[in-house]
Amino acid sequence: MDTQTLTSRPAATAPVVGMGATQVFPQDRYPYVVVAVSRTGHAIWVKPLKTVSTQTGHEPAGRCNGFPVWDHTYTDAEVKALVDQHAEPTKLTRRGDGRYRPVGSGELAFGLGQARYFRNYAD
């Protein structure tokens, strides 16, 4: 998923409960987990994961102009342990291009297969 751009065709990944997912913005990535899948796989529901920080025992991947840069791919154990239980699930539907997007959102895409957090606070 790291080399996948918003214009490339996504890999054919069948969603399953417990699978990591990543909300893809032009510069940032936010981690989610699949919590439900429709019978046909056309709709899935995801919950956000808690982002890693020094409070979760993690360190930034580096610094940019003195600001922390976080780049973390969640392990299976972290996906299970860091689910935000208080968050409401977000419904995503598979669009004609094969990408999953929230209902009512035309541009925002989710990648399936891994949960990743990337945030550069210098941007």
XYZ file of N, CA, C and O in Angstrom:
492
model
N 0.817 -1.187 0.000
C 0.000 0.000 0.000
C 0.862 1.252 0.000
O 0.413 2.296 -0.429
N 2.085 1.186 0.446
C 2.923 2.374 0.509
C 3.132 3.016 -0.854
O 3.225 4.220 -0.959
N 3.211 2.206 -1.892
C 3.478 2.749 -3.216
C 2.200 3.020 -4.000
O 2.250 3.542 -5.094
N 1.060 2.676 -3.426
C -0.204 2.887 -4.111
C -0.599 4.357 -4.039
O -0.607 4.957 -2.983
N -0.916 4.935 -5.168
C -1.379 6.315 -5.182
C -2.889 6.324 -5.285
O -3.522 5.299 -5.552
N -3.482 7.479 -5.093
C -4.933 7.571 -5.166
C -5.451 7.334 -6.578
O -6.632 7.107 -6.771
N -4.592 7.386 -7.579
C -5.040 7.183 -8.948
C -4.799 5.773 -9.456
O -5.292 5.405 -10.500
N -4.061 4.961 -8.720
C -3.798 3.602 -9.176
C -4.925 2.673 -8.735
O -5.638 2.943 -7.780
N -5.093 1.585 -9.441
C -6.134 0.625 -9.106
C -5.707 -0.162 -7.865
O -4.587 -0.635 -7.780
N -6.614 -0.322 -6.889
C -6.258 -1.022 -5.659
C -6.093 -2.523 -5.887
O -6.639 -3.089 -6.824
N -5.332 -3.128 -5.009
C -5.158 -4.578 -5.052
C -6.479 -5.242 -4.682
O -7.269 -4.705 -3.912
N -6.739 -6.420 -5.214
C -7.971 -7.149 -4.924
C -7.826 -7.836 -3.573
O -7.323 -8.951 -3.486
N -8.218 -7.165 -2.514
C -8.132 -7.704 -1.162
C -9.545 -7.898 -0.636
O -10.303 -6.930 -0.549
N -9.907 -9.119 -0.311
C -11.232 -9.391 0.243
C -11.245 -8.985 1.711
O -10.389 -9.422 2.481
N -12.182 -8.138 2.114
C -12.214 -7.696 3.511
C -12.680 -8.796 4.455
O -13.565 -9.580 4.118
N -12.051 -8.856 5.630
C -12.453 -9.777 6.690
C -12.412 -9.027 8.016
O -11.631 -8.090 8.192
N -13.252 -9.445 8.944
C -13.281 -8.827 10.266
C -11.924 -9.004 10.929
O -11.333 -10.079 10.895
N -11.411 -7.922 11.507
C -10.113 -7.947 12.183
C -8.971 -7.479 11.311
O -7.862 -7.268 11.794
N -9.234 -7.291 10.023
C -8.212 -6.830 9.081
C -7.928 -5.348 9.312
O -8.822 -4.564 9.584
N -6.679 -4.976 9.187
C -6.311 -3.574 9.284
C -6.748 -2.807 8.043
O -6.865 -3.370 6.961
N -6.991 -1.530 8.215
C -7.351 -0.639 7.111
C -6.697 0.704 7.379
O -6.394 1.044 8.523
N -6.475 1.466 6.323
C -5.828 2.760 6.460
C -6.612 3.812 5.700
O -6.881 3.650 4.513
N -6.982 4.871 6.416
C -7.639 6.016 5.784
C -6.547 6.831 5.109
O -5.586 7.241 5.755
N -6.689 7.052 3.807
C -5.634 7.657 3.009
C -5.978 9.106 2.673
O -6.947 9.377 1.975
N -5.179 10.017 3.185
C -5.251 11.427 2.820
C -4.061 11.703 1.903
O -3.134 10.902 1.830
N -4.035 12.837 1.225
C -2.877 13.110 0.358
C -1.528 13.010 1.080
O -0.563 12.539 0.498
N -1.438 13.425 2.349
C -0.155 13.360 3.043
C -0.167 12.488 4.290
O 0.879 12.030 4.715
N -1.297 12.283 4.899
C -1.375 11.549 6.155
C -2.083 10.214 5.962
O -2.819 10.016 5.001
N -1.877 9.307 6.913
C -2.523 7.997 6.942
C -2.984 7.749 8.378
O -2.246 8.004 9.323
N -4.218 7.229 8.520
C -4.755 6.958 9.845
C -5.244 5.513 9.928
O -5.883 5.014 9.003
N -4.964 4.827 11.056
C -5.246 3.398 11.178
C -6.685 3.086 11.590
O -7.276 3.772 12.425
N -7.219 2.024 11.002
C -8.559 1.525 11.314
C -8.516 0.006 11.331
O -7.546 -0.607 10.897
N -9.617 -0.595 11.800
C -9.783 -2.043 11.761
C -11.189 -2.332 11.247
O -12.137 -1.619 11.569
N -11.319 -3.380 10.439
C -12.619 -3.804 9.928
C -13.345 -4.533 11.051
O -12.812 -5.484 11.625
N -14.567 -4.069 11.379
C -15.328 -4.685 12.475
C -16.554 -5.454 11.980
O -17.133 -6.235 12.730
N -16.965 -5.229 10.721
C -18.095 -5.962 10.145
C -17.979 -5.911 8.625
O -17.475 -4.942 8.063
N -18.460 -6.978 7.994
C -18.455 -7.076 6.531
C -19.830 -7.564 6.109
O -20.361 -8.523 6.693
N -20.416 -6.923 5.103
C -21.703 -7.382 4.590
C -21.530 -8.749 3.928
O -20.415 -9.162 3.590
N -22.622 -9.439 3.725
C -22.596 -10.779 3.133
C -21.896 -10.777 1.780
O -21.133 -11.684 1.459
N -22.112 -9.719 0.983
C -21.519 -9.639 -0.358
C -20.134 -9.014 -0.361
O -19.434 -9.078 -1.365
N -19.743 -8.366 0.736
C -18.457 -7.681 0.790
C -18.514 -6.288 0.177
O -17.507 -5.588 0.117
N -19.709 -5.862 -0.255
C -19.856 -4.533 -0.857
C -19.743 -3.427 0.196
O -19.234 -2.351 -0.080
N -20.192 -3.713 1.402
C -20.121 -2.737 2.495
C -19.302 -3.323 3.641
O -19.377 -4.516 3.934
N -18.499 -2.462 4.260
C -17.764 -2.850 5.461
C -17.901 -1.723 6.478
O -18.228 -0.589 6.125
N -17.682 -2.049 7.732
C -17.700 -1.062 8.800
C -16.342 -1.092 9.480
O -15.789 -2.168 9.737
N -15.783 0.071 9.743
C -14.462 0.176 10.355
C -14.527 1.052 11.600
O -15.388 1.924 11.723
N -13.606 0.780 12.519
C -13.420 1.618 13.709
C -11.981 2.105 13.717
O -11.073 1.376 13.303
N -11.765 3.318 14.223
C -10.385 3.819 14.287
C -9.577 3.105 15.366
O -10.129 2.620 16.356
N -8.283 3.063 15.140
C -7.355 2.574 16.157
C -6.773 3.780 16.879
O -6.668 4.869 16.307
N -6.384 3.575 18.118
C -5.688 4.636 18.844
C -4.329 4.844 18.183
O -3.657 3.881 17.838
N -3.978 6.094 17.990
C -2.695 6.358 17.346
C -1.566 6.121 18.334
O -1.701 6.360 19.533
N -0.460 5.626 17.813
C 0.696 5.366 18.655
C 1.333 6.693 19.064
O 1.258 7.683 18.347
N 1.936 6.675 20.223
C 2.614 7.859 20.752
C 3.609 7.398 21.804
O 3.738 6.204 22.066
N 4.281 8.331 22.417
C 5.190 7.965 23.497
C 4.407 7.359 24.664
O 4.954 6.564 25.425
N 3.116 7.713 24.788
C 2.278 7.157 25.854
C 1.955 5.681 25.624
O 1.629 4.964 26.554
N 2.031 5.219 24.375
C 1.802 3.806 24.082
C 3.119 3.043 23.969
O 3.140 1.891 23.547
N 4.223 3.700 24.316
C 5.526 3.054 24.301
C 6.237 3.112 22.965
O 7.166 2.347 22.727
N 5.833 4.004 22.094
C 6.438 4.130 20.777
C 7.169 5.461 20.657
O 6.872 6.406 21.367
N 8.104 5.503 19.769
C 8.869 6.723 19.501
C 8.638 7.154 18.057
O 8.383 6.315 17.195
N 8.751 8.437 17.763
C 8.620 8.884 16.374
C 9.668 8.216 15.486
O 10.754 7.863 15.939
N 9.325 8.081 14.202
C 10.258 7.486 13.244
C 11.403 8.441 12.933
O 12.452 8.033 12.455
N 11.200 9.709 13.194
C 12.223 10.714 12.914
C 11.705 12.100 13.226
O 10.668 12.266 13.869
N 12.450 13.103 12.750
C 12.060 14.498 12.967
C 12.238 15.268 11.666
O 13.104 14.957 10.855
N 11.400 16.281 11.494
C 11.477 17.170 10.341
C 11.353 18.595 10.875
O 10.323 18.945 11.459
N 12.415 19.375 10.737
C 12.437 20.744 11.265
C 12.098 20.787 12.755
O 11.433 21.697 13.224
N 12.525 19.775 13.479
C 12.290 19.719 14.913
C 10.964 19.108 15.320
O 10.729 18.857 16.501
N 10.079 18.840 14.377
C 8.771 18.271 14.683
C 8.805 16.753 14.486
O 9.488 16.257 13.588
N 8.026 16.001 15.294
C 8.041 14.545 15.152
C 7.368 14.082 13.858
O 6.395 14.691 13.397
N 7.905 13.024 13.309
C 7.310 12.361 12.150
C 6.991 10.930 12.587
O 7.884 10.183 12.966
N 5.715 10.585 12.552
C 5.281 9.252 12.933
C 5.053 8.433 11.681
O 4.381 8.872 10.753
N 5.611 7.248 11.640
C 5.414 6.318 10.544
C 5.399 4.930 11.156
O 6.439 4.362 11.465
N 4.203 4.393 11.368
C 4.076 3.133 12.103
C 3.055 2.236 11.419
O 1.932 2.650 11.160
N 3.453 0.999 11.123
C 2.542 -0.025 10.636
C 2.201 -0.917 11.824
O 3.090 -1.451 12.481
N 0.921 -1.063 12.101
C 0.446 -1.799 13.264
C 0.606 -3.307 13.070
O 0.333 -3.830 11.992
N 1.024 -3.979 14.125
C 1.073 -5.440 14.116
C -0.340 -5.969 14.352
O -1.237 -5.223 14.772
N -0.557 -7.253 14.138
C -1.865 -7.853 14.396
C -2.264 -7.681 15.860
O -3.417 -7.416 16.173
N -1.293 -7.821 16.764
C -1.574 -7.666 18.195
C -1.980 -6.225 18.516
O -2.893 -5.990 19.313
N -1.327 -5.258 17.885
C -1.678 -3.855 18.120
C -3.053 -3.525 17.550
O -3.798 -2.753 18.147
N -3.388 -4.126 16.415
C -4.718 -3.898 15.833
C -5.794 -4.359 16.814
O -6.794 -3.676 17.024
N -5.579 -5.495 17.448
C -6.555 -6.008 18.411
C -6.595 -5.168 19.688
O -7.652 -4.927 20.248
N -5.437 -4.735 20.163
C -5.346 -4.059 21.456
C -5.693 -2.575 21.412
O -6.113 -2.008 22.418
N -5.518 -1.928 20.275
C -5.662 -0.468 20.223
C -6.933 0.013 19.528
O -7.005 1.159 19.078
N -7.976 -0.823 19.462
C -9.246 -0.406 18.871
C -9.905 0.616 19.791
O -9.961 0.430 21.004
N -10.381 1.710 19.208
C -11.111 2.719 19.979
C -12.539 2.210 20.173
O -13.399 2.378 19.310
N -12.795 1.557 21.306
C -14.082 0.916 21.569
C -15.234 1.906 21.665
O -16.390 1.544 21.492
N -14.940 3.170 21.966
C -15.994 4.177 22.137
C -16.415 4.820 20.821
O -17.417 5.521 20.772
N -15.668 4.595 19.765
C -15.987 5.210 18.469
C -17.113 4.443 17.784
O -17.221 3.220 17.909
N -17.952 5.172 17.072
C -18.993 4.556 16.267
C -18.365 4.015 14.982
O -17.518 4.678 14.390
N -18.793 2.845 14.533
C -18.259 2.322 13.267
C -18.646 3.222 12.090
O -19.722 3.804 12.068
N -17.761 3.323 11.130
C -18.000 4.079 9.910
C -18.283 3.088 8.796
O -17.531 2.133 8.605
N -19.364 3.328 8.053
C -19.717 2.442 6.945
C -18.967 2.879 5.688
O -18.979 4.049 5.317
N -18.327 1.911 5.034
C -17.650 2.140 3.767
C -18.301 1.250 2.713
O -18.717 0.136 3.021
N -18.377 1.746 1.493
C -18.895 0.922 0.402
C -17.865 0.842 -0.707
O -17.097 1.775 -0.921
N -17.861 -0.291 -1.401
C -16.933 -0.483 -2.507
C -17.500 0.232 -3.730
O -18.635 0.020 -4.123
N -16.698 1.084 -4.331
C -17.127 1.849 -5.495
C -16.712 1.136 -6.765
O -16.027 0.121 -6.746
N -17.091 1.693 -7.893
C -16.820 1.092 -9.194
C -15.343 0.884 -9.473
O -14.960 -0.015 -10.216
N -14.486 1.725 -8.861
C -13.045 1.569 -9.076
C -12.416 0.539 -8.142
O -11.209 0.340 -8.150
N -13.237 -0.105 -7.303
C -12.742 -1.136 -6.400
C -12.297 -0.627 -5.045
O -11.944 -1.392 -4.167
N -12.318 0.680 -4.835
C -11.902 1.271 -3.559
C -13.083 1.359 -2.589
O -14.227 1.488 -3.002
N -12.757 1.310 -1.316
C -13.770 1.514 -0.282
C -13.727 2.975 0.150
O -12.654 3.518 0.421
N -14.912 3.572 0.195
C -15.024 4.979 0.596
C -16.200 5.124 1.550
O -17.183 4.376 1.452
N -16.137 6.100 2.464
C -17.281 6.341 3.347
C -18.499 6.769 2.531
O -18.367 7.421 1.504
N -19.669 6.416 3.023
C -20.907 6.824 2.376
C -20.949 8.348 2.369
O -20.709 8.993 3.385
N -21.193 8.932 1.199
C -21.260 10.388 1.068
C -19.938 11.052 0.762
O -19.860 12.263 0.659
N -18.864 10.280 0.650
C -17.545 10.853 0.361
C -17.082 10.363 -0.997
O -16.979 9.169 -1.230
N -16.779 11.296 -1.885
C -16.331 10.914 -3.202
C -14.829 10.744 -3.311
O -14.343 9.986 -4.115
N -14.062 11.438 -2.499
C -12.609 11.465 -2.660
C -11.847 10.639 -1.629
O -10.813 10.085 -1.926
N -12.334 10.571 -0.421
C -11.620 9.922 0.669
C -11.605 8.408 0.481
O -12.655 7.787 0.346
N -10.439 7.792 0.431
C -10.329 6.353 0.192
C -9.696 5.639 1.381
O -8.970 6.240 2.168
N -9.977 4.358 1.484
C -9.383 3.488 2.495
C -8.643 2.361 1.793
O -9.138 1.813 0.811
N -7.469 2.033 2.295
C -6.728 0.877 1.816
C -6.924 -0.268 2.788
O -6.959 -0.048 3.999
N -7.056 -1.475 2.285
C -7.243 -2.648 3.137
C -5.974 -3.482 3.172
O -5.193 -3.478 2.237
N -5.777 -4.186 4.263
C -4.655 -5.111 4.378
C -3.710 -4.791 5.510
O -3.105 -5.676 6.084
N -3.559 -3.526 5.836
C -2.714 -3.154 6.971
C -3.222 -1.846 7.556
O -3.844 -1.049 6.873
N -2.966 -1.670 8.832
C -3.295 -0.421 9.498
C -1.996 0.375 9.626
O -1.002 -0.135 10.125
N -2.013 1.607 9.157
C -0.795 2.410 9.172
C -1.102 3.812 9.653
O -2.128 4.398 9.306
N -0.205 4.350 10.458
C -0.290 5.732 10.919
C 0.921 6.468 10.385
O 2.057 6.075 10.633
N 0.685 7.516 9.630
C 1.761 8.383 9.148
C 1.322 9.811 9.361
O 0.272 10.239 8.897
N 2.130 10.560 10.088
C 1.799 11.956 10.358
C 3.096 12.727 10.518
O 3.940 12.395 11.339
N 3.264 13.773 9.692
C 4.410 14.658 9.782
C 3.916 15.974 10.337
O 3.225 16.725 9.644
N 4.237 16.276 11.573
C 3.721 17.473 12.230
C 4.377 18.754 11.710
O 3.947 19.847 12.052
N 5.389 18.637 10.864
C 6.016 19.835 10.281
C 5.194 20.367 9.104
O 5.371 21.503 8.711
N 4.313 19.538 8.537
C 3.486 19.965 7.395
C 2.390 20.909 7.828
O 1.776 20.831 8.790
